[in-house]
Tab-separated table of C-alpha atoms (C1' of nucleotides) in Angstrom:
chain	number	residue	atom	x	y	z
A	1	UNK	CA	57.839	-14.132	32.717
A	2	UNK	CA	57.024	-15.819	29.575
A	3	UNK	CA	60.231	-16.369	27.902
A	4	UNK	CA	59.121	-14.781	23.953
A	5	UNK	CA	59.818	-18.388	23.499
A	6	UNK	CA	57.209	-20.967	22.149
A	7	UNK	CA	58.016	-24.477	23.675
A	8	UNK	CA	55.520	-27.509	23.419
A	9	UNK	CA	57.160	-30.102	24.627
A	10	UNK	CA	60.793	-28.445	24.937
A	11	UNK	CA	60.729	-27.925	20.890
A	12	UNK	CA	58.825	-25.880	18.770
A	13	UNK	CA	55.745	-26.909	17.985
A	14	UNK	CA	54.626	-27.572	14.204
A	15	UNK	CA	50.529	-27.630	13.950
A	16	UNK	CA	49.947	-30.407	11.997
A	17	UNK	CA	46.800	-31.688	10.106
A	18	UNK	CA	44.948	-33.424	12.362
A	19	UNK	CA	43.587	-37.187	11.202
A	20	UNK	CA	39.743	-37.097	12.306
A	21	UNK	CA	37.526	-36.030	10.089
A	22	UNK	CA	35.529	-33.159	12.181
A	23	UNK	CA	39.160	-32.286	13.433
A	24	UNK	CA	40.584	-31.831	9.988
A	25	UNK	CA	37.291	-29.835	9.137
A	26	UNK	CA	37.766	-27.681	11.935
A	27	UNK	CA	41.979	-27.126	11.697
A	28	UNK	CA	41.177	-25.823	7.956
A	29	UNK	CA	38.353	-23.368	9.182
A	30	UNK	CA	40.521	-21.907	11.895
A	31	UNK	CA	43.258	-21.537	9.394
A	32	UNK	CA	40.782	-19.809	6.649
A	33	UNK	CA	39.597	-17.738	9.520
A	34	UNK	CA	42.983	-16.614	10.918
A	35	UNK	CA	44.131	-16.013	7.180
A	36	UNK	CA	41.371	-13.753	6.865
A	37	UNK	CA	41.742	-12.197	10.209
A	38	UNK	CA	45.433	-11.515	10.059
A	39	UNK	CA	45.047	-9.741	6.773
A	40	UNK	CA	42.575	-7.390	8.033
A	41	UNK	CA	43.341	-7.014	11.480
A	42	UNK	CA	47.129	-7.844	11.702
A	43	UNK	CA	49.138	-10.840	13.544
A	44	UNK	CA	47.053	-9.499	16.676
A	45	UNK	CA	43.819	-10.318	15.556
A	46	UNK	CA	41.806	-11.459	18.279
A	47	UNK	CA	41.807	-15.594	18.920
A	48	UNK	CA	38.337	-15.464	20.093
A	49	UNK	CA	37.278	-13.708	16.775
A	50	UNK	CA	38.628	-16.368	14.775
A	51	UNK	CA	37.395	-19.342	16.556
A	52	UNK	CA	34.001	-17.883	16.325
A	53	UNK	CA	34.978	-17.060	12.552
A	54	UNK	CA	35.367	-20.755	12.278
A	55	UNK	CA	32.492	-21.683	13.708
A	56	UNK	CA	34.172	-23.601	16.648
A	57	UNK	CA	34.669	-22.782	20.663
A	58	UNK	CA	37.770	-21.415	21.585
A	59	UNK	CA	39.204	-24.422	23.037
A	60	UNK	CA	38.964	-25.963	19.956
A	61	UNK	CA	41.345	-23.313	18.234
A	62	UNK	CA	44.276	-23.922	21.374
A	63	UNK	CA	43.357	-27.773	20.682
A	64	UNK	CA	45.273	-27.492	16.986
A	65	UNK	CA	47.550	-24.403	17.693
A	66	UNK	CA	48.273	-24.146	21.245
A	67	UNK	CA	50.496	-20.498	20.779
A	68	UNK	CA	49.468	-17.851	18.017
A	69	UNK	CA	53.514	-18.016	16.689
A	70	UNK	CA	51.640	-21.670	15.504
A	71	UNK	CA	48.966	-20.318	14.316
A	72	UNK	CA	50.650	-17.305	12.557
A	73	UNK	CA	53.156	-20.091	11.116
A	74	UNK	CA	50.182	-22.448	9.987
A	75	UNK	CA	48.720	-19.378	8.460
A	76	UNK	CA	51.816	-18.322	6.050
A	77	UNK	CA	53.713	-21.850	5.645
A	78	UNK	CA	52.634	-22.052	2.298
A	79	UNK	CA	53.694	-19.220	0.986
A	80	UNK	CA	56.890	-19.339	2.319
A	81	UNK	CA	57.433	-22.785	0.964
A	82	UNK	CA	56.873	-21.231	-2.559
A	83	UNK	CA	59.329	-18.575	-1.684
A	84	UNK	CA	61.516	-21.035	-1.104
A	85	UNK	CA	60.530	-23.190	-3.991
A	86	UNK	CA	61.316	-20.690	-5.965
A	87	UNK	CA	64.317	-20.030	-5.399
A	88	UNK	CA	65.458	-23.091	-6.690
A	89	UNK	CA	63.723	-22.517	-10.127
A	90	UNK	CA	65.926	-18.915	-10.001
A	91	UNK	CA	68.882	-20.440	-9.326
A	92	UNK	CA	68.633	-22.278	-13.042
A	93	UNK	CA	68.314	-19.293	-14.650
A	94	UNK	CA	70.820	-17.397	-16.679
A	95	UNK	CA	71.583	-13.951	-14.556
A	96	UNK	CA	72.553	-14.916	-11.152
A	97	UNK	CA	71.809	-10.921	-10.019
A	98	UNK	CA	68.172	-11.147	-12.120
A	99	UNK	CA	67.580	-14.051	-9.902
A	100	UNK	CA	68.853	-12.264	-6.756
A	101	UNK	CA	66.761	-9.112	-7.409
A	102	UNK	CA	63.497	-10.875	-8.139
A	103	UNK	CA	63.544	-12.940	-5.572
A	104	UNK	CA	64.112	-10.130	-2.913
A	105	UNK	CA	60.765	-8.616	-4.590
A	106	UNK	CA	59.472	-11.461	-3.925
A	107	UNK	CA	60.493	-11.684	-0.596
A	108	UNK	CA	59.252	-8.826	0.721
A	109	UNK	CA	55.842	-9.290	-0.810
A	110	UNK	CA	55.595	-12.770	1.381
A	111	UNK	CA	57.339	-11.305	4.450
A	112	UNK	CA	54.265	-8.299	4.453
A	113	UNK	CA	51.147	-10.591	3.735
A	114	UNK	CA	49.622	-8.798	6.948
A	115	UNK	CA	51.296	-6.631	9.544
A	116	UNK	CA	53.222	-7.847	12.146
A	117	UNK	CA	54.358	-10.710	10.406
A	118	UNK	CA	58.127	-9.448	9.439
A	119	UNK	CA	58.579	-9.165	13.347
A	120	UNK	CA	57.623	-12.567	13.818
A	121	UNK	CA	59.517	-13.817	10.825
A	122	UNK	CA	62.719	-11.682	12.104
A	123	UNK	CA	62.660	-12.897	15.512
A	124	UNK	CA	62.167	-16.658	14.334
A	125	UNK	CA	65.302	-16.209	11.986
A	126	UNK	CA	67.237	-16.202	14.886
A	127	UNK	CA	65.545	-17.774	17.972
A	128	UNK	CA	65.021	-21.738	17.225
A	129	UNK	CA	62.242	-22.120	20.119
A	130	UNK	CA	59.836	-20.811	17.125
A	131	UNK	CA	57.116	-22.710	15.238
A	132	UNK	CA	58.611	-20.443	12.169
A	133	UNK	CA	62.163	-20.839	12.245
A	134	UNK	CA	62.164	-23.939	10.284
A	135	UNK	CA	60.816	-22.169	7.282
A	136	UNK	CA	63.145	-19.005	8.337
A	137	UNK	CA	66.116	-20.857	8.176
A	138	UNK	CA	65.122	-22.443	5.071
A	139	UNK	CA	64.314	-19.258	3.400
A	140	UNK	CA	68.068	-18.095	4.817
A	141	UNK	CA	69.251	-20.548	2.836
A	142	UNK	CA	67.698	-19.941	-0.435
A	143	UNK	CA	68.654	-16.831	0.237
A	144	UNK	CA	72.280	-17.102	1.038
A	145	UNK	CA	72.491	-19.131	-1.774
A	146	UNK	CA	71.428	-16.698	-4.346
A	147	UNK	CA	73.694	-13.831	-2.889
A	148	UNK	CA	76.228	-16.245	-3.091
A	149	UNK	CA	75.978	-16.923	-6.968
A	150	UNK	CA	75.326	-13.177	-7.644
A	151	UNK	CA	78.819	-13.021	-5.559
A	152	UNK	CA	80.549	-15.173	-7.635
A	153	UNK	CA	79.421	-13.767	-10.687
A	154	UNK	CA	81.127	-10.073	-9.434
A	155	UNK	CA	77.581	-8.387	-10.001
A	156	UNK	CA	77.364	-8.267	-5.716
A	157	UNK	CA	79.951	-6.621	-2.952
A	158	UNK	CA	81.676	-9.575	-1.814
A	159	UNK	CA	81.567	-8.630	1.897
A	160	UNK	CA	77.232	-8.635	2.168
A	161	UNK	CA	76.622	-11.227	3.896
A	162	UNK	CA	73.145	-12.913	4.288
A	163	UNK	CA	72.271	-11.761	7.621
A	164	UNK	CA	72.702	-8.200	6.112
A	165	UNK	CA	70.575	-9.100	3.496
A	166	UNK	CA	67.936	-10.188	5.220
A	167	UNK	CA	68.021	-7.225	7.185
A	168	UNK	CA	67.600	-5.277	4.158
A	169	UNK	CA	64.821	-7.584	3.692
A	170	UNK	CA	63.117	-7.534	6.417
A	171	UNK	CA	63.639	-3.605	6.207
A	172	UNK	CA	61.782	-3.125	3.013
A	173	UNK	CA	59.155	-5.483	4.327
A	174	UNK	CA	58.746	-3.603	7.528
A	175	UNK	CA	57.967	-0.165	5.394
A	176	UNK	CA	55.984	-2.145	3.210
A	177	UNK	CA	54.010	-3.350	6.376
A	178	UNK	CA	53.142	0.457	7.554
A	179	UNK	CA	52.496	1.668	4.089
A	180	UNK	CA	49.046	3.343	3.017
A	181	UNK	CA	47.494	2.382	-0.186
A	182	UNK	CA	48.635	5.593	-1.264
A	183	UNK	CA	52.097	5.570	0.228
A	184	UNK	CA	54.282	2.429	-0.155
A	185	UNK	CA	57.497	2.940	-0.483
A	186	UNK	CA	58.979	-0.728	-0.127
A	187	UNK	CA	59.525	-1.370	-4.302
A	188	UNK	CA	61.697	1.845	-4.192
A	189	UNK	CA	63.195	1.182	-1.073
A	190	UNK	CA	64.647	-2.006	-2.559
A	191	UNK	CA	65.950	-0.427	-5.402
A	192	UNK	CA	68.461	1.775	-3.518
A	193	UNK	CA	69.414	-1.236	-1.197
A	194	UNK	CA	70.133	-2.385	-4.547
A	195	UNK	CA	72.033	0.485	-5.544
A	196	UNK	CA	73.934	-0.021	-2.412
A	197	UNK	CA	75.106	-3.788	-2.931
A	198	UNK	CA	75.800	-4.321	-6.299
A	199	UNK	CA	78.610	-3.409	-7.771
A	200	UNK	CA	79.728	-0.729	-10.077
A	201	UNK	CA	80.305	-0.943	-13.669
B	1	UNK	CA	36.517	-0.055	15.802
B	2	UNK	CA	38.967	2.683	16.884
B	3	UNK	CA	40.533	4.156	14.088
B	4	UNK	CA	43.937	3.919	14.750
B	5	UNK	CA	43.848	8.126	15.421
B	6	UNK	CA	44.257	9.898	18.894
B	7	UNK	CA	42.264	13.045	18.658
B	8	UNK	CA	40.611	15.042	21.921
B	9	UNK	CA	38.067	17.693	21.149
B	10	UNK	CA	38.678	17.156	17.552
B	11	UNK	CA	42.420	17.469	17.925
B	12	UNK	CA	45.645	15.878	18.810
B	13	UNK	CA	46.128	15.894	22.693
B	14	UNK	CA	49.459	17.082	23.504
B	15	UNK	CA	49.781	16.058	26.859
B	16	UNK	CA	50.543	19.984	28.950
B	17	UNK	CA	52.529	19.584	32.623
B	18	UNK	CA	49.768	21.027	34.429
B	19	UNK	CA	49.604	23.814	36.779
B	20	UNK	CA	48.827	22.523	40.616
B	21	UNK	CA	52.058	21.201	42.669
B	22	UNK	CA	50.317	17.356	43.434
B	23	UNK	CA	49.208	17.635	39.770
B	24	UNK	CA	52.913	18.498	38.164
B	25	UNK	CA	54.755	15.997	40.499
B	26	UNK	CA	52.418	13.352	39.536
B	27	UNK	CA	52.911	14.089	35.690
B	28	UNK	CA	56.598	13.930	36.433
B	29	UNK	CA	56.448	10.656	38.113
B	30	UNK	CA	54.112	9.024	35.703
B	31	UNK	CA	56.580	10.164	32.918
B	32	UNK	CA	59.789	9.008	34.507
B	33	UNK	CA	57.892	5.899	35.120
B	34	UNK	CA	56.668	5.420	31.567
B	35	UNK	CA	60.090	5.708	29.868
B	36	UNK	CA	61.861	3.211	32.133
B	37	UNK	CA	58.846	0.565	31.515
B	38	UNK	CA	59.048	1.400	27.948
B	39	UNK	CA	62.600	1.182	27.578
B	40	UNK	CA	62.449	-2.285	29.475
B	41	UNK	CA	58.863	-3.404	28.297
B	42	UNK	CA	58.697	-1.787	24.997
B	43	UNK	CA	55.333	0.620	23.388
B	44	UNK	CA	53.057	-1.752	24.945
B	45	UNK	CA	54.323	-1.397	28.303
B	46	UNK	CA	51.290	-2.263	30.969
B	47	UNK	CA	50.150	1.170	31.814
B	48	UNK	CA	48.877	-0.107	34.954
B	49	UNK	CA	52.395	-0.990	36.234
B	50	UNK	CA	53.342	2.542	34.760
B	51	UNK	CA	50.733	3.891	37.128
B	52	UNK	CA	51.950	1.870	40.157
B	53	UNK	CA	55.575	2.438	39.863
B	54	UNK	CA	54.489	6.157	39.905
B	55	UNK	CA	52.820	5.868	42.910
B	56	UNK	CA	49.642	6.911	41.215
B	57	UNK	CA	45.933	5.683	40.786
B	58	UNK	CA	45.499	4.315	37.066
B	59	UNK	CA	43.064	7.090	36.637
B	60	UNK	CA	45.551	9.566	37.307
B	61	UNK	CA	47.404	8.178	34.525
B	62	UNK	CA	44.625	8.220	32.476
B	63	UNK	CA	43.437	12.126	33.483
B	64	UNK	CA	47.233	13.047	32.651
B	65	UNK	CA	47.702	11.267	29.415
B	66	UNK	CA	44.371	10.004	27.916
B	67	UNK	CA	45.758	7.570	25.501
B	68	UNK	CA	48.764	5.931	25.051
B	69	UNK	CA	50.159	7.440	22.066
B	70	UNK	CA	50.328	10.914	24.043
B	71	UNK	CA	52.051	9.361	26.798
B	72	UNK	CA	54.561	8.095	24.556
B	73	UNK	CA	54.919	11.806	22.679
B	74	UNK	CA	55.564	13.044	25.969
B	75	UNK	CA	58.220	10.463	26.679
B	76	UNK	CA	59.855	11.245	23.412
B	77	UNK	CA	59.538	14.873	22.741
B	78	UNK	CA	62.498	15.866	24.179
B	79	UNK	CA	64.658	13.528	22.619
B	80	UNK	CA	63.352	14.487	19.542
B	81	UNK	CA	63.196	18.182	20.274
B	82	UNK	CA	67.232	17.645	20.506
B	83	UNK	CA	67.448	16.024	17.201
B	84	UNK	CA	65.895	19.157	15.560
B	85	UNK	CA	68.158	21.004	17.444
B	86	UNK	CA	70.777	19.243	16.242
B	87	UNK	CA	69.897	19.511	12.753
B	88	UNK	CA	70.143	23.332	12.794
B	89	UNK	CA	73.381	23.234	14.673
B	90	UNK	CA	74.639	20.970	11.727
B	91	UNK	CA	73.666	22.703	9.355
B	92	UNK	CA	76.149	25.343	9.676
B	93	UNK	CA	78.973	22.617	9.036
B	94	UNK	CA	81.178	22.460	6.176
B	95	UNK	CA	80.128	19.346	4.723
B	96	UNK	CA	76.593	18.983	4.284
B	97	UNK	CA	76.597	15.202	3.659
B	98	UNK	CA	78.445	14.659	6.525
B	99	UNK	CA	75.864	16.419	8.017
B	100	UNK	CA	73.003	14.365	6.674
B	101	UNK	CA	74.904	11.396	7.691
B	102	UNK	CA	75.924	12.284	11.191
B	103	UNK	CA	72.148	13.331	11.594
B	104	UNK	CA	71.050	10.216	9.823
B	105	UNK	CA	73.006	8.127	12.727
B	106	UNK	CA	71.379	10.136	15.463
B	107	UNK	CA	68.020	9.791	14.034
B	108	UNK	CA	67.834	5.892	13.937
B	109	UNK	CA	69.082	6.144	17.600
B	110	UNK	CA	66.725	8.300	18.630
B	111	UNK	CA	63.833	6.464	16.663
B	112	UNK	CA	64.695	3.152	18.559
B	113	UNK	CA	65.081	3.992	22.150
B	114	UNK	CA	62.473	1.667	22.590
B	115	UNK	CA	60.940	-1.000	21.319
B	116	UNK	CA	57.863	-0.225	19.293
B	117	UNK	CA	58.324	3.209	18.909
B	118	UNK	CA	59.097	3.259	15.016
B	119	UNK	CA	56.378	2.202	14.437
B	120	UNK	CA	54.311	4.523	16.575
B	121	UNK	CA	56.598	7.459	14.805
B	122	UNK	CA	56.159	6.223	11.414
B	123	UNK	CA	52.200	6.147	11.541
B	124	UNK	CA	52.511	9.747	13.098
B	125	UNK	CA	54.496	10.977	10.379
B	126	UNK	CA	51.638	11.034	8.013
B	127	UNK	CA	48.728	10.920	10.249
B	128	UNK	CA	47.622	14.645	11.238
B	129	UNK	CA	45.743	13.045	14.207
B	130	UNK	CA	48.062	11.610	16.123
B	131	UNK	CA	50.345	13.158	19.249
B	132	UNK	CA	53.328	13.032	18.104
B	133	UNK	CA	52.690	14.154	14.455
B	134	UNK	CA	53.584	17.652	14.880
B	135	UNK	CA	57.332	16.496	16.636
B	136	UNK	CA	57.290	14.019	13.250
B	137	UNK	CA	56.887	17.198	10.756
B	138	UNK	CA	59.827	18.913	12.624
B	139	UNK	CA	61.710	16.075	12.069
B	140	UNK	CA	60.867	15.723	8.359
B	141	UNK	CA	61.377	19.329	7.643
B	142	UNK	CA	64.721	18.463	9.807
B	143	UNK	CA	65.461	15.617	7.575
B	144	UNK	CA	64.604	17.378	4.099
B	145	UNK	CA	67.016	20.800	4.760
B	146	UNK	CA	69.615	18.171	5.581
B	147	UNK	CA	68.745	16.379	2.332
B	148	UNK	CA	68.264	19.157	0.292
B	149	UNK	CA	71.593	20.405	0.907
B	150	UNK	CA	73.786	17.605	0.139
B	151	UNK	CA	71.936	17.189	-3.161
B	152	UNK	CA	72.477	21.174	-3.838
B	153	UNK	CA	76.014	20.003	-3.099
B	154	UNK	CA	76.016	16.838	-5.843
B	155	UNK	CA	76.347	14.624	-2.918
B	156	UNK	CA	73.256	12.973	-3.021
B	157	UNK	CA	71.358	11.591	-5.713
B	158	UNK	CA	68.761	14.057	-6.618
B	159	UNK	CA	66.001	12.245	-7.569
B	160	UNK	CA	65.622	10.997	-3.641
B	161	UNK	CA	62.618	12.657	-2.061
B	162	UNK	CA	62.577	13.141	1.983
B	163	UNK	CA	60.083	10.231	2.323
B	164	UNK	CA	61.964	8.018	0.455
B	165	UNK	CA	64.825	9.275	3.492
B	166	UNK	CA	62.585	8.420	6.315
B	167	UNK	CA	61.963	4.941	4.894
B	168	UNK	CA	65.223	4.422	5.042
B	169	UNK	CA	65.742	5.929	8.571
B	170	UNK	CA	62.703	3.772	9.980
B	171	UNK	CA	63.795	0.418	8.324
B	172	UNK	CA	67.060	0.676	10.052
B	173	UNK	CA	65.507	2.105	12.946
B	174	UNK	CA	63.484	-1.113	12.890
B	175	UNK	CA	66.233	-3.256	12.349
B	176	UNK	CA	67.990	-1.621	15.500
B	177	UNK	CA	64.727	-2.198	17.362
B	178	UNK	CA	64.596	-6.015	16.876
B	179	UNK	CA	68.156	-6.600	17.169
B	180	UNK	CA	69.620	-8.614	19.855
B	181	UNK	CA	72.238	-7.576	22.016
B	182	UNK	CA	74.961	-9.735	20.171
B	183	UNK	CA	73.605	-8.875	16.748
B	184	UNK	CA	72.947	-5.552	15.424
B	185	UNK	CA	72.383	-4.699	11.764
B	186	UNK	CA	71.311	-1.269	11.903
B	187	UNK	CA	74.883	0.631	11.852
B	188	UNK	CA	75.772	-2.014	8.606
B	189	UNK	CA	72.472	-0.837	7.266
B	190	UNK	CA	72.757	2.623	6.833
B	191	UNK	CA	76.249	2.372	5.921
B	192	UNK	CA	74.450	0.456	2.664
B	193	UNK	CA	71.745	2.773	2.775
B	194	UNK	CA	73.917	5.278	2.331
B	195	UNK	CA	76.049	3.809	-0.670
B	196	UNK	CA	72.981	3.424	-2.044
B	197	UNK	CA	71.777	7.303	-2.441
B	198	UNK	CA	75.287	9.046	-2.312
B	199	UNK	CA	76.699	9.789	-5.619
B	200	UNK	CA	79.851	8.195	-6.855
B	201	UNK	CA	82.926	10.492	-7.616
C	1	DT	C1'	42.676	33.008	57.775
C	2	DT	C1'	39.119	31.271	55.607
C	3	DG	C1'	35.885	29.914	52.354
C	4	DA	C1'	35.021	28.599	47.514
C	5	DC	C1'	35.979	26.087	43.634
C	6	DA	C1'	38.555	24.316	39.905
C	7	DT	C1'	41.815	20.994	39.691
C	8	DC	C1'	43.184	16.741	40.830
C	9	DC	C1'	43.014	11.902	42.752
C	10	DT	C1'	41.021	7.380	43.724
C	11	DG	C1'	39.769	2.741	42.806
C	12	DA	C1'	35.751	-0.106	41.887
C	13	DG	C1'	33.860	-2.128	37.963
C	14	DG	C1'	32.523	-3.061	33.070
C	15	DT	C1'	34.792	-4.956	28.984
C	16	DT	C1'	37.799	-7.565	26.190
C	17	DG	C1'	41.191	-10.901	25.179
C	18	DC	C1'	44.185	-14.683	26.845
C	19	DC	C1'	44.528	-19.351	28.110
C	20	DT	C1'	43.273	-23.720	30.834
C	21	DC	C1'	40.824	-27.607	32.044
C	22	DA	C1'	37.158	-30.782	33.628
C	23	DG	C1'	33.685	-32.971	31.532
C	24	DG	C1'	31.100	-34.409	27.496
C	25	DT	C1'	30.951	-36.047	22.463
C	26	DT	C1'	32.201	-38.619	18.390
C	27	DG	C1'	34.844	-40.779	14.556
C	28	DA	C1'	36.820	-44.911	13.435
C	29	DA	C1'	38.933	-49.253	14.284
C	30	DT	C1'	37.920	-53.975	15.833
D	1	DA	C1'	28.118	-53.021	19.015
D	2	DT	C1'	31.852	-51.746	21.676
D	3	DT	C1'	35.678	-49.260	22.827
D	4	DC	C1'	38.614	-45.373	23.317
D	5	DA	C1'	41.654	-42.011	21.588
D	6	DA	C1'	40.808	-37.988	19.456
D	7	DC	C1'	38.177	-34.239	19.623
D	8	DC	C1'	34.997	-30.426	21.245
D	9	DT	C1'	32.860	-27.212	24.548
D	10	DG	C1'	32.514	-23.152	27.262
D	11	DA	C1'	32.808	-21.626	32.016
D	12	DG	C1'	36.084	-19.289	34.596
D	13	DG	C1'	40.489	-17.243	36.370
D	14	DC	C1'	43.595	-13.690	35.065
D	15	DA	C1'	45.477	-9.432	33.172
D	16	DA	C1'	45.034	-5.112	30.914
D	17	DC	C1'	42.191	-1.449	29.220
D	18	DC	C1'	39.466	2.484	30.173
D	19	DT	C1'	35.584	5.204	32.530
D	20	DC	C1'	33.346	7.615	35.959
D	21	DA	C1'	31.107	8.980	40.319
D	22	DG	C1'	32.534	10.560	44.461
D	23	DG	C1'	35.980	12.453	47.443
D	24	DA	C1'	40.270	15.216	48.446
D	25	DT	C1'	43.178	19.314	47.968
D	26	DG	C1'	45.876	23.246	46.087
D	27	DT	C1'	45.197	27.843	45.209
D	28	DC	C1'	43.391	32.330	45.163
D	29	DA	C1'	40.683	36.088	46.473
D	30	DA	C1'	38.447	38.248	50.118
DNA sequence: TTGACATCCTGAGGTTGCCTCAGGTTGAAT
DNA sequence: ATTCAACCTGAGGCAACCTCAGGATGTCAA
């Protein structure tokens, strides 16, 4: 039985950006194509799809990301790394609770770039045998630091602590994930998790 | 591309225990099957195993339950069929949020017995075509008397609309459903949930 | 009891997606 | 030009999905 776990090597493996010149060529096409296919198809999307996407045999694809959980955390490392980026900019600014609230926006926007990604993302939080939990944990962080300055400031409950957070997170994500065009319910969904942890006036 | 809907002859196929002996003992064995593998394997269970652990030829899987989504309705209607129930039953209480909430609490149980099957429920809430739609409406009509009632009682904010409740029920549902043994969020989660649409005194 | 037949069952086989690996190719460093 | 590590290819084994032609069987009416 394949332990959910995602060991090269006994650690997680990070796909990296190869140093040839057709392999570099290739490790970006995959990526563009898995981007794409992800978006429209979902973390599922089939592997053989987007090596022929890219234009290269499937081998090639396992070559540069030898478990999709590499490929899916090739495919969103950048955004999260702004997620996280940003949350360093927010935590200059004047409102420690603006800075909370926009971020979680944010957050959820990044954690439902394509469905099935919040799973991923929620599993890596806690399992560190995952090309993602690097990024997860720094995300964790930024966001434990945030809640902690909204804290401080007496604008949050005082007993939410980040894991609950991010399961409010992850929560809003998860609707936003299932949501028609028509239907999404994830902005208003964060708004009463809202109205649940800050505190009253 | 399939589109995502289950319909047979045009409609959804509610799977019926049929009428000859061999026929009704197999349906009974495939089901009893099904819900341990999806309790231990999740949704995505292999129906194949399904079909072997019942003793039963894949096809006769496949002539009792045509797609997967019905042979997960069948699983789950009569745990759902008891949450109903239970609705009406609470209804008659004193306290209609305590109703709502003690209802609420069932619900996420109920919508998590296995892993996958928010998500199935969720779609099927809004999707006409799908198996377990019509046990979905129940639920939502379930859901908004409950609702409707603690709001007629100034217990619940009144601008919050029964979809807006299911969100809320299927995020922590979710949560539930990815949560580890050591670490659930999903009781925590409602209990914010909750602060966030009751009204303060 | 005995057809007659609708219901039911079987499992081989086509299809797709996963993943590996032996063998061939090529960029780049010397 | 030579060398070789890095890279690429795609056939093929495996698992799961789903269908369907052919065979078995329970039920019911005579």
């Amino acid at each position: 039985m394949s332990s959910g776990r995602y060991l090269v090597d006994g650690k997680p493996y990070i796909a990296q950006r190869p140093k040839r010149a057709d392999g570099r060529r290739n490790y970006d096409a995959i990526l563009a194509a898995a981007r794409k296919a992800f978006e429209s198809a979902g973390a599922d999307a089939s592997l053989e799809d987007i090596a022929s996407q890219a234009g290269v045999a499937i081998g090639t694809l396992y070559r540069h990301f030898p478990t999709r959980a590499s490929l899916v955390e090739a495919a969103t490392r950048d955004g999260l790394e702004n997620l996280v980026a940003h949350a360093e900019r927010l935590t200059a600014g004047p409102d420690p609770l603006d800075a909370l609230i926009a971020w979680m926006r944010e957050a959820v926007v990044h954690f439902s770039t394509f469905r099935g990604l919040v799973g991923i993302l929620a599993q890596s939080m806690y399992d560190e045998g995952t090309p993602s939990h690097t990024m997860c944990s720094a995300m964790h962080r930024s966001g434990a630091d945030l809640l902690r300055a909204a804290q401080a400031a007496g604008r949050v409950r005082p007993d939410l602590t980040p894991d609950e957070l991010f399961d409010l997170l992850s929560g809003a994500a998860w609707v936003r994930e299932q949501a028609t065009p028509d239907r999404d319910g994830s902005a208003r969904f964060l708004e009463l998790a809202l109205e649940g942890i800050t505190t009253r006036d």
